[in-house]
């Protein structure tokens, strides 16, 4: 998949992390049905690899479905075998090297300028700015883009609908959103509430200029 293009087109990456495998799978179904076509399943989720494999079967080979919290080389290999089309890492490590060797597109975690350079040198398709809120949110992205104007940053961590719109306005091709969007849906919570949050996030991101 062309991850860079997908990020620019979709703009919103849902991060599913849950304690109930069936609920996580149902969450993915709802996200896809409601128009969120870029989904990351964290490997810290209950039966994450099985959830990825089943979601891949249901959504088809072209769905932008990836694995998150990829840390080790084994994580990358297992995610690839389960059908992940891309990987997301919290930082630089063996998972990045293995994903690169497997030809998997990567969103590599970084926070400081030094880490951004390392992620780019490793062949990252995009840089996961994480935890974005801890460093000042959208204003930190704005500052980082001065020395790195061509780096596609995907802010993750504490992204709500308002800050998500501002990140996009400041040049991020997409934002990654976990609990502010998913809530308790992947733990067995109300899918109706999830649908309402999806609409709010899609509305907010649509307001940001491309």
PDB file of N, CA and C in Angstrom, residues 43-128:
ATOM      1  N   UNK A  43      -0.962  -4.043  19.259  1.00  0.00           N
ATOM      2  CA  UNK A  43      -0.620  -5.407  19.661  1.00  0.00           C
ATOM      3  C   UNK A  43      -0.780  -5.633  21.159  1.00  0.00           C
ATOM      4  N   UNK A  44      -1.036  -4.574  21.925  1.00  0.00           N
ATOM      5  CA  UNK A  44      -1.317  -4.748  23.347  1.00  0.00           C
ATOM      6  C   UNK A  44      -2.776  -5.137  23.587  1.00  0.00           C
ATOM      7  N   UNK A  45      -3.575  -5.193  22.536  1.00  0.00           N
ATOM      8  CA  UNK A  45      -4.972  -5.595  22.665  1.00  0.00           C
ATOM      9  C   UNK A  45      -5.087  -7.101  22.903  1.00  0.00           C
ATOM     10  N   UNK A  46      -6.194  -7.483  23.484  1.00  0.00           N
ATOM     11  CA  UNK A  46      -6.489  -8.896  23.686  1.00  0.00           C
ATOM     12  C   UNK A  46      -6.568  -9.602  22.330  1.00  0.00           C
ATOM     13  N   UNK A  47      -5.808 -10.673  22.148  1.00  0.00           N
ATOM     14  CA  UNK A  47      -5.807 -11.472  20.919  1.00  0.00           C
ATOM     15  C   UNK A  47      -5.661 -10.588  19.676  1.00  0.00           C
ATOM     16  N   UNK A  48      -4.735  -9.651  19.753  1.00  0.00           N
ATOM     17  CA  UNK A  48      -4.600  -8.650  18.684  1.00  0.00           C
ATOM     18  C   UNK A  48      -4.339  -9.270  17.317  1.00  0.00           C
ATOM     19  N   UNK A  49      -3.474 -10.258  17.257  1.00  0.00           N
ATOM     20  CA  UNK A  49      -3.140 -10.847  15.959  1.00  0.00           C
ATOM     21  C   UNK A  49      -4.343 -11.544  15.337  1.00  0.00           C
ATOM     22  N   UNK A  50      -5.135 -12.194  16.162  1.00  0.00           N
ATOM     23  CA  UNK A  50      -6.359 -12.834  15.670  1.00  0.00           C
ATOM     24  C   UNK A  50      -7.354 -11.789  15.196  1.00  0.00           C
ATOM     25  N   UNK A  51      -7.453 -10.681  15.922  1.00  0.00           N
ATOM     26  CA  UNK A  51      -8.352  -9.600  15.516  1.00  0.00           C
ATOM     27  C   UNK A  51      -7.923  -9.042  14.163  1.00  0.00           C
ATOM     28  N   UNK A  52      -6.614  -8.834  13.982  1.00  0.00           N
ATOM     29  CA  UNK A  52      -6.118  -8.325  12.705  1.00  0.00           C
ATOM     30  C   UNK A  52      -6.433  -9.303  11.578  1.00  0.00           C
ATOM     31  N   UNK A  53      -6.182 -10.588  11.816  1.00  0.00           N
ATOM     32  CA  UNK A  53      -6.419 -11.593  10.782  1.00  0.00           C
ATOM     33  C   UNK A  53      -7.895 -11.663  10.396  1.00  0.00           C
ATOM     34  N   UNK A  54      -8.773 -11.627  11.380  1.00  0.00           N
ATOM     35  CA  UNK A  54     -10.207 -11.702  11.087  1.00  0.00           C
ATOM     36  C   UNK A  54     -10.697 -10.427  10.409  1.00  0.00           C
ATOM     37  N   UNK A  55     -10.184  -9.280  10.857  1.00  0.00           N
ATOM     38  CA  UNK A  55     -10.572  -8.023  10.219  1.00  0.00           C
ATOM     39  C   UNK A  55     -10.100  -7.986   8.772  1.00  0.00           C
ATOM     40  N   UNK A  56      -8.892  -8.498   8.525  1.00  0.00           N
ATOM     41  CA  UNK A  56      -8.390  -8.543   7.150  1.00  0.00           C
ATOM     42  C   UNK A  56      -9.293  -9.393   6.267  1.00  0.00           C
ATOM     43  N   UNK A  57      -9.715 -10.536   6.778  1.00  0.00           N
ATOM     44  CA  UNK A  57     -10.610 -11.393   6.011  1.00  0.00           C
ATOM     45  C   UNK A  57     -11.916 -10.678   5.679  1.00  0.00           C
ATOM     46  N   UNK A  58     -12.441  -9.916   6.647  1.00  0.00           N
ATOM     47  CA  UNK A  58     -13.723  -9.251   6.442  1.00  0.00           C
ATOM     48  C   UNK A  58     -13.609  -8.005   5.566  1.00  0.00           C
ATOM     49  N   UNK A  59     -12.546  -7.232   5.768  1.00  0.00           N
ATOM     50  CA  UNK A  59     -12.427  -5.953   5.064  1.00  0.00           C
ATOM     51  C   UNK A  59     -11.797  -6.083   3.683  1.00  0.00           C
ATOM     52  N   UNK A  60     -11.085  -7.182   3.459  1.00  0.00           N
ATOM     53  CA  UNK A  60     -10.494  -7.401   2.155  1.00  0.00           C
ATOM     54  C   UNK A  60      -9.042  -6.967   2.086  1.00  0.00           C
ATOM     55  N   UNK A  61      -8.369  -7.341   1.017  1.00  0.00           N
ATOM     56  CA  UNK A  61      -6.924  -7.118   0.917  1.00  0.00           C
ATOM     57  C   UNK A  61      -6.511  -5.661   0.762  1.00  0.00           C
ATOM     58  N   UNK A  62      -7.424  -4.822   0.326  1.00  0.00           N
ATOM     59  CA  UNK A  62      -7.055  -3.434   0.058  1.00  0.00           C
ATOM     60  C   UNK A  62      -7.305  -2.491   1.235  1.00  0.00           C
ATOM     61  N   UNK A  63      -7.907  -2.988   2.305  1.00  0.00           N
ATOM     62  CA  UNK A  63      -8.195  -2.133   3.458  1.00  0.00           C
ATOM     63  C   UNK A  63      -6.904  -1.672   4.118  1.00  0.00           C
ATOM     64  N   UNK A  64      -6.888  -0.409   4.552  1.00  0.00           N
ATOM     65  CA  UNK A  64      -5.710   0.155   5.235  1.00  0.00           C
ATOM     66  C   UNK A  64      -5.773  -0.242   6.704  1.00  0.00           C
ATOM     67  N   UNK A  65      -5.343  -1.457   6.989  1.00  0.00           N
ATOM     68  CA  UNK A  65      -5.402  -2.045   8.320  1.00  0.00           C
ATOM     69  C   UNK A  65      -3.987  -2.369   8.763  1.00  0.00           C
ATOM     70  N   UNK A  66      -3.577  -1.813   9.903  1.00  0.00           N
ATOM     71  CA  UNK A  66      -2.214  -2.010  10.357  1.00  0.00           C
ATOM     72  C   UNK A  66      -2.120  -2.479  11.790  1.00  0.00           C
ATOM     73  N   UNK A  67      -0.904  -2.764  12.202  1.00  0.00           N
ATOM     74  CA  UNK A  67      -0.617  -3.191  13.573  1.00  0.00           C
ATOM     75  C   UNK A  67       0.162  -2.098  14.275  1.00  0.00           C
ATOM     76  N   UNK A  68      -0.230  -1.799  15.504  1.00  0.00           N
ATOM     77  CA  UNK A  68       0.448  -0.778  16.290  1.00  0.00           C
ATOM     78  C   UNK A  68       1.175  -1.367  17.482  1.00  0.00           C
ATOM     79  N   UNK A  69       1.962  -0.532  18.143  1.00  0.00           N
ATOM     80  CA  UNK A  69       2.801  -0.932  19.269  1.00  0.00           C
ATOM     81  C   UNK A  69       3.735  -2.072  18.858  1.00  0.00           C
ATOM     82  N   UNK A  70       4.267  -1.956  17.656  1.00  0.00           N
ATOM     83  CA  UNK A  70       5.238  -2.926  17.155  1.00  0.00           C
ATOM     84  C   UNK A  70       6.604  -2.529  17.701  1.00  0.00           C
ATOM     85  N   UNK A  71       7.165  -3.366  18.558  1.00  0.00           N
ATOM     86  CA  UNK A  71       8.424  -3.054  19.231  1.00  0.00           C
ATOM     87  C   UNK A  71       9.546  -3.986  18.779  1.00  0.00           C
ATOM     88  N   UNK A  72       9.287  -5.287  18.804  1.00  0.00           N
ATOM     89  CA  UNK A  72      10.328  -6.268  18.528  1.00  0.00           C
ATOM     90  C   UNK A  72      10.261  -6.761  17.085  1.00  0.00           C
ATOM     91  N   UNK A  73      11.315  -7.442  16.669  1.00  0.00           N
ATOM     92  CA  UNK A  73      11.318  -8.071  15.349  1.00  0.00           C
ATOM     93  C   UNK A  73      10.214  -9.121  15.256  1.00  0.00           C
ATOM     94  N   UNK A  74       9.994  -9.841  16.352  1.00  0.00           N
ATOM     95  CA  UNK A  74       8.920 -10.837  16.361  1.00  0.00           C
ATOM     96  C   UNK A  74       7.556 -10.184  16.188  1.00  0.00           C
ATOM     97  N   UNK A  75       7.360  -9.031  16.814  1.00  0.00           N
ATOM     98  CA  UNK A  75       6.107  -8.289  16.628  1.00  0.00           C
ATOM     99  C   UNK A  75       5.864  -8.019  15.144  1.00  0.00           C
ATOM    100  N   UNK A  76       6.891  -7.546  14.475  1.00  0.00           N
ATOM    101  CA  UNK A  76       6.756  -7.202  13.055  1.00  0.00           C
ATOM    102  C   UNK A  76       6.444  -8.433  12.212  1.00  0.00           C
ATOM    103  N   UNK A  77       7.144  -9.523  12.484  1.00  0.00           N
ATOM    104  CA  UNK A  77       6.910 -10.750  11.709  1.00  0.00           C
ATOM    105  C   UNK A  77       5.495 -11.272  11.929  1.00  0.00           C
ATOM    106  N   UNK A  78       5.043 -11.285  13.162  1.00  0.00           N
ATOM    107  CA  UNK A  78       3.704 -11.787  13.460  1.00  0.00           C
ATOM    108  C   UNK A  78       2.620 -10.878  12.893  1.00  0.00           C
ATOM    109  N   UNK A  79       2.835  -9.578  12.959  1.00  0.00           N
ATOM    110  CA  UNK A  79       1.869  -8.643  12.389  1.00  0.00           C
ATOM    111  C   UNK A  79       1.747  -8.846  10.886  1.00  0.00           C
ATOM    112  N   UNK A  80       2.873  -9.018  10.240  1.00  0.00           N
ATOM    113  CA  UNK A  80       2.883  -9.259   8.796  1.00  0.00           C
ATOM    114  C   UNK A  80       2.141 -10.547   8.461  1.00  0.00           C
ATOM    115  N   UNK A  81       2.392 -11.596   9.216  1.00  0.00           N
ATOM    116  CA  UNK A  81       1.745 -12.883   8.965  1.00  0.00           C
ATOM    117  C   UNK A  81       0.236 -12.803   9.190  1.00  0.00           C
ATOM    118  N   UNK A  82      -0.192 -11.959  10.123  1.00  0.00           N
ATOM    119  CA  UNK A  82      -1.619 -11.824  10.424  1.00  0.00           C
ATOM    120  C   UNK A  82      -2.364 -11.008   9.373  1.00  0.00           C
ATOM    121  N   UNK A  83      -1.625 -10.293   8.535  1.00  0.00           N
ATOM    122  CA  UNK A  83      -2.284  -9.521   7.481  1.00  0.00           C
ATOM    123  C   UNK A  83      -2.200  -8.027   7.636  1.00  0.00           C
ATOM    124  N   UNK A  84      -1.373  -7.531   8.572  1.00  0.00           N
ATOM    125  CA  UNK A  84      -1.213  -6.088   8.719  1.00  0.00           C
ATOM    126  C   UNK A  84      -0.581  -5.512   7.459  1.00  0.00           C
ATOM    127  N   UNK A  85      -1.161  -4.412   6.973  1.00  0.00           N
ATOM    128  CA  UNK A  85      -0.639  -3.776   5.779  1.00  0.00           C
ATOM    129  C   UNK A  85       0.408  -2.729   6.064  1.00  0.00           C
ATOM    130  N   UNK A  86       0.537  -2.342   7.313  1.00  0.00           N
ATOM    131  CA  UNK A  86       1.560  -1.401   7.740  1.00  0.00           C
ATOM    132  C   UNK A  86       1.769  -1.584   9.229  1.00  0.00           C
ATOM    133  N   UNK A  87       2.850  -1.003   9.759  1.00  0.00           N
ATOM    134  CA  UNK A  87       3.098  -1.079  11.194  1.00  0.00           C
ATOM    135  C   UNK A  87       3.324   0.316  11.754  1.00  0.00           C
ATOM    136  N   UNK A  88       2.993   0.455  13.021  1.00  0.00           N
ATOM    137  CA  UNK A  88       3.213   1.693  13.758  1.00  0.00           C
ATOM    138  C   UNK A  88       4.022   1.346  14.999  1.00  0.00           C
ATOM    139  N   UNK A  89       5.086   2.087  15.243  1.00  0.00           N
ATOM    140  CA  UNK A  89       5.940   1.807  16.395  1.00  0.00           C
ATOM    141  C   UNK A  89       5.934   2.990  17.350  1.00  0.00           C
ATOM    142  N   UNK A  90       6.147   2.738  18.643  1.00  0.00           N
ATOM    143  CA  UNK A  90       6.240   3.840  19.604  1.00  0.00           C
ATOM    144  C   UNK A  90       7.595   4.538  19.568  1.00  0.00           C
ATOM    145  N   UNK A  91       8.594   3.878  18.959  1.00  0.00           N
ATOM    146  CA  UNK A  91       9.936   4.437  18.886  1.00  0.00           C
ATOM    147  C   UNK A  91      10.770   3.618  17.926  1.00  0.00           C
ATOM    148  N   UNK A  92      12.067   3.863  17.931  1.00  0.00           N
ATOM    149  CA  UNK A  92      12.967   3.176  17.011  1.00  0.00           C
ATOM    150  C   UNK A  92      13.542   1.925  17.694  1.00  0.00           C
ATOM    151  N   UNK A  93      13.517   0.798  16.979  1.00  0.00           N
ATOM    152  CA  UNK A  93      14.059  -0.433  17.543  1.00  0.00           C
ATOM    153  C   UNK A  93      14.041  -1.550  16.528  1.00  0.00           C
ATOM    154  N   UNK A  94      14.131  -2.786  17.032  1.00  0.00           N
ATOM    155  CA  UNK A  94      14.210  -3.944  16.150  1.00  0.00           C
ATOM    156  C   UNK A  94      12.949  -4.125  15.309  1.00  0.00           C
ATOM    157  N   UNK A  95      11.801  -3.706  15.831  1.00  0.00           N
ATOM    158  CA  UNK A  95      10.573  -3.816  15.058  1.00  0.00           C
ATOM    159  C   UNK A  95      10.636  -2.995  13.780  1.00  0.00           C
ATOM    160  N   UNK A  96      11.292  -1.847  13.836  1.00  0.00           N
ATOM    161  CA  UNK A  96      11.450  -0.996  12.660  1.00  0.00           C
ATOM    162  C   UNK A  96      12.333  -1.701  11.631  1.00  0.00           C
ATOM    163  N   UNK A  97      13.441  -2.230  12.078  1.00  0.00           N
ATOM    164  CA  UNK A  97      14.376  -2.895  11.162  1.00  0.00           C
ATOM    165  C   UNK A  97      13.721  -4.096  10.488  1.00  0.00           C
ATOM    166  N   UNK A  98      12.969  -4.887  11.263  1.00  0.00           N
ATOM    167  CA  UNK A  98      12.327  -6.071  10.694  1.00  0.00           C
ATOM    168  C   UNK A  98      11.225  -5.680   9.719  1.00  0.00           C
ATOM    169  N   UNK A  99      10.432  -4.677  10.063  1.00  0.00           N
ATOM    170  CA  UNK A  99       9.372  -4.211   9.159  1.00  0.00           C
ATOM    171  C   UNK A  99       9.974  -3.733   7.841  1.00  0.00           C
ATOM    172  N   UNK A 100      11.083  -3.027   7.931  1.00  0.00           N
ATOM    173  CA  UNK A 100      11.756  -2.563   6.720  1.00  0.00           C
ATOM    174  C   UNK A 100      12.202  -3.751   5.871  1.00  0.00           C
ATOM    175  N   UNK A 101      12.755  -4.780   6.513  1.00  0.00           N
ATOM    176  CA  UNK A 101      13.211  -5.955   5.778  1.00  0.00           C
ATOM    177  C   UNK A 101      12.050  -6.706   5.129  1.00  0.00           C
ATOM    178  N   UNK A 102      10.878  -6.647   5.767  1.00  0.00           N
ATOM    179  CA  UNK A 102       9.692  -7.308   5.227  1.00  0.00           C
ATOM    180  C   UNK A 102       8.988  -6.479   4.161  1.00  0.00           C
ATOM    181  N   UNK A 103       9.426  -5.243   3.985  1.00  0.00           N
ATOM    182  CA  UNK A 103       8.796  -4.363   3.011  1.00  0.00           C
ATOM    183  C   UNK A 103       7.491  -3.751   3.488  1.00  0.00           C
ATOM    184  N   UNK A 104       7.274  -3.744   4.810  1.00  0.00           N
ATOM    185  CA  UNK A 104       6.046  -3.166   5.356  1.00  0.00           C
ATOM    186  C   UNK A 104       6.185  -1.649   5.493  1.00  0.00           C
ATOM    187  N   UNK A 105       5.208  -0.884   5.043  1.00  0.00           N
ATOM    188  CA  UNK A 105       5.215   0.554   5.317  1.00  0.00           C
ATOM    189  C   UNK A 105       5.224   0.796   6.819  1.00  0.00           C
ATOM    190  N   UNK A 106       5.870   1.910   7.221  1.00  0.00           N
ATOM    191  CA  UNK A 106       6.070   2.144   8.649  1.00  0.00           C
ATOM    192  C   UNK A 106       5.735   3.583   9.039  1.00  0.00           C
ATOM    193  N   UNK A 107       5.063   3.718  10.177  1.00  0.00           N
ATOM    194  CA  UNK A 107       4.945   4.992  10.874  1.00  0.00           C
ATOM    195  C   UNK A 107       5.769   4.825  12.142  1.00  0.00           C
ATOM    196  N   UNK A 108       6.912   5.480  12.187  1.00  0.00           N
ATOM    197  CA  UNK A 108       7.882   5.253  13.256  1.00  0.00           C
ATOM    198  C   UNK A 108       7.780   6.343  14.313  1.00  0.00           C
ATOM    199  N   UNK A 109       7.687   5.934  15.575  1.00  0.00           N
ATOM    200  CA  UNK A 109       7.527   6.881  16.668  1.00  0.00           C
ATOM    201  C   UNK A 109       8.770   7.704  16.938  1.00  0.00           C
ATOM    202  N   UNK A 110       8.566   8.998  17.190  1.00  0.00           N
ATOM    203  CA  UNK A 110       9.652   9.915  17.531  1.00  0.00           C
ATOM    204  C   UNK A 110       9.058  11.103  18.275  1.00  0.00           C
ATOM    205  N   UNK A 111       9.901  11.759  19.069  1.00  0.00           N
ATOM    206  CA  UNK A 111       9.458  12.947  19.794  1.00  0.00           C
ATOM    207  C   UNK A 111      10.426  14.104  19.635  1.00  0.00           C
ATOM    208  N   UNK A 112      11.705  13.812  19.700  1.00  0.00           N
ATOM    209  CA  UNK A 112      12.721  14.855  19.614  1.00  0.00           C
ATOM    210  C   UNK A 112      13.261  14.969  18.191  1.00  0.00           C
ATOM    211  N   UNK A 113      13.933  16.089  17.873  1.00  0.00           N
ATOM    212  CA  UNK A 113      14.539  16.207  16.544  1.00  0.00           C
ATOM    213  C   UNK A 113      15.506  15.076  16.222  1.00  0.00           C
ATOM    214  N   UNK A 114      16.297  14.648  17.192  1.00  0.00           N
ATOM    215  CA  UNK A 114      17.232  13.548  16.956  1.00  0.00           C
ATOM    216  C   UNK A 114      16.487  12.273  16.572  1.00  0.00           C
ATOM    217  N   UNK A 115      15.387  12.008  17.247  1.00  0.00           N
ATOM    218  CA  UNK A 115      14.601  10.814  16.942  1.00  0.00           C
ATOM    219  C   UNK A 115      13.923  10.926  15.580  1.00  0.00           C
ATOM    220  N   UNK A 116      13.509  12.118  15.213  1.00  0.00           N
ATOM    221  CA  UNK A 116      12.919  12.324  13.891  1.00  0.00           C
ATOM    222  C   UNK A 116      13.932  11.973  12.803  1.00  0.00           C
ATOM    223  N   UNK A 117      15.176  12.432  12.976  1.00  0.00           N
ATOM    224  CA  UNK A 117      16.231  12.131  12.011  1.00  0.00           C
ATOM    225  C   UNK A 117      16.473  10.631  11.926  1.00  0.00           C
ATOM    226  N   UNK A 118      16.494   9.957  13.073  1.00  0.00           N
ATOM    227  CA  UNK A 118      16.700   8.509  13.090  1.00  0.00           C
ATOM    228  C   UNK A 118      15.570   7.783  12.368  1.00  0.00           C
ATOM    229  N   UNK A 119      14.332   8.219  12.597  1.00  0.00           N
ATOM    230  CA  UNK A 119      13.180   7.585  11.948  1.00  0.00           C
ATOM    231  C   UNK A 119      13.253   7.753  10.437  1.00  0.00           C
ATOM    232  N   UNK A 120      13.605   8.943  10.005  1.00  0.00           N
ATOM    233  CA  UNK A 120      13.729   9.191   8.574  1.00  0.00           C
ATOM    234  C   UNK A 120      14.844   8.357   7.970  1.00  0.00           C
ATOM    235  N   UNK A 121      15.961   8.258   8.674  1.00  0.00           N
ATOM    236  CA  UNK A 121      17.088   7.477   8.177  1.00  0.00           C
ATOM    237  C   UNK A 121      16.752   5.993   8.059  1.00  0.00           C
ATOM    238  N   UNK A 122      15.826   5.531   8.896  1.00  0.00           N
ATOM    239  CA  UNK A 122      15.420   4.124   8.871  1.00  0.00           C
ATOM    240  C   UNK A 122      14.423   3.821   7.759  1.00  0.00           C
ATOM    241  N   UNK A 123      13.983   4.837   7.044  1.00  0.00           N
ATOM    242  CA  UNK A 123      13.060   4.618   5.949  1.00  0.00           C
ATOM    243  C   UNK A 123      11.600   4.744   6.313  1.00  0.00           C
ATOM    244  N   UNK A 124      11.295   5.493   7.381  1.00  0.00           N
ATOM    245  CA  UNK A 124       9.903   5.671   7.794  1.00  0.00           C
ATOM    246  C   UNK A 124       9.091   6.358   6.700  1.00  0.00           C
ATOM    247  N   UNK A 125       7.896   5.847   6.458  1.00  0.00           N
ATOM    248  CA  UNK A 125       6.978   6.499   5.527  1.00  0.00           C
ATOM    249  C   UNK A 125       6.373   7.744   6.150  1.00  0.00           C
ATOM    250  N   UNK A 126       6.249   7.720   7.479  1.00  0.00           N
ATOM    251  CA  UNK A 126       5.759   8.860   8.246  1.00  0.00           C
ATOM    252  C   UNK A 126       6.318   8.738   9.651  1.00  0.00           C
ATOM    253  N   UNK A 127       6.305   9.851  10.375  1.00  0.00           N
ATOM    254  CA  UNK A 127       6.803   9.874  11.744  1.00  0.00           C
ATOM    255  C   UNK A 127       5.628  10.071  12.692  1.00  0.00           C
ATOM    256  N   UNK A 128       5.482   9.137  13.612  1.00  0.00           N
ATOM    257  CA  UNK A 128       4.463   9.236  14.652  1.00  0.00           C
ATOM    258  C   UNK A 128       4.988  10.178  15.729  1.00  0.00           C
TER     259      UNK A 128
END
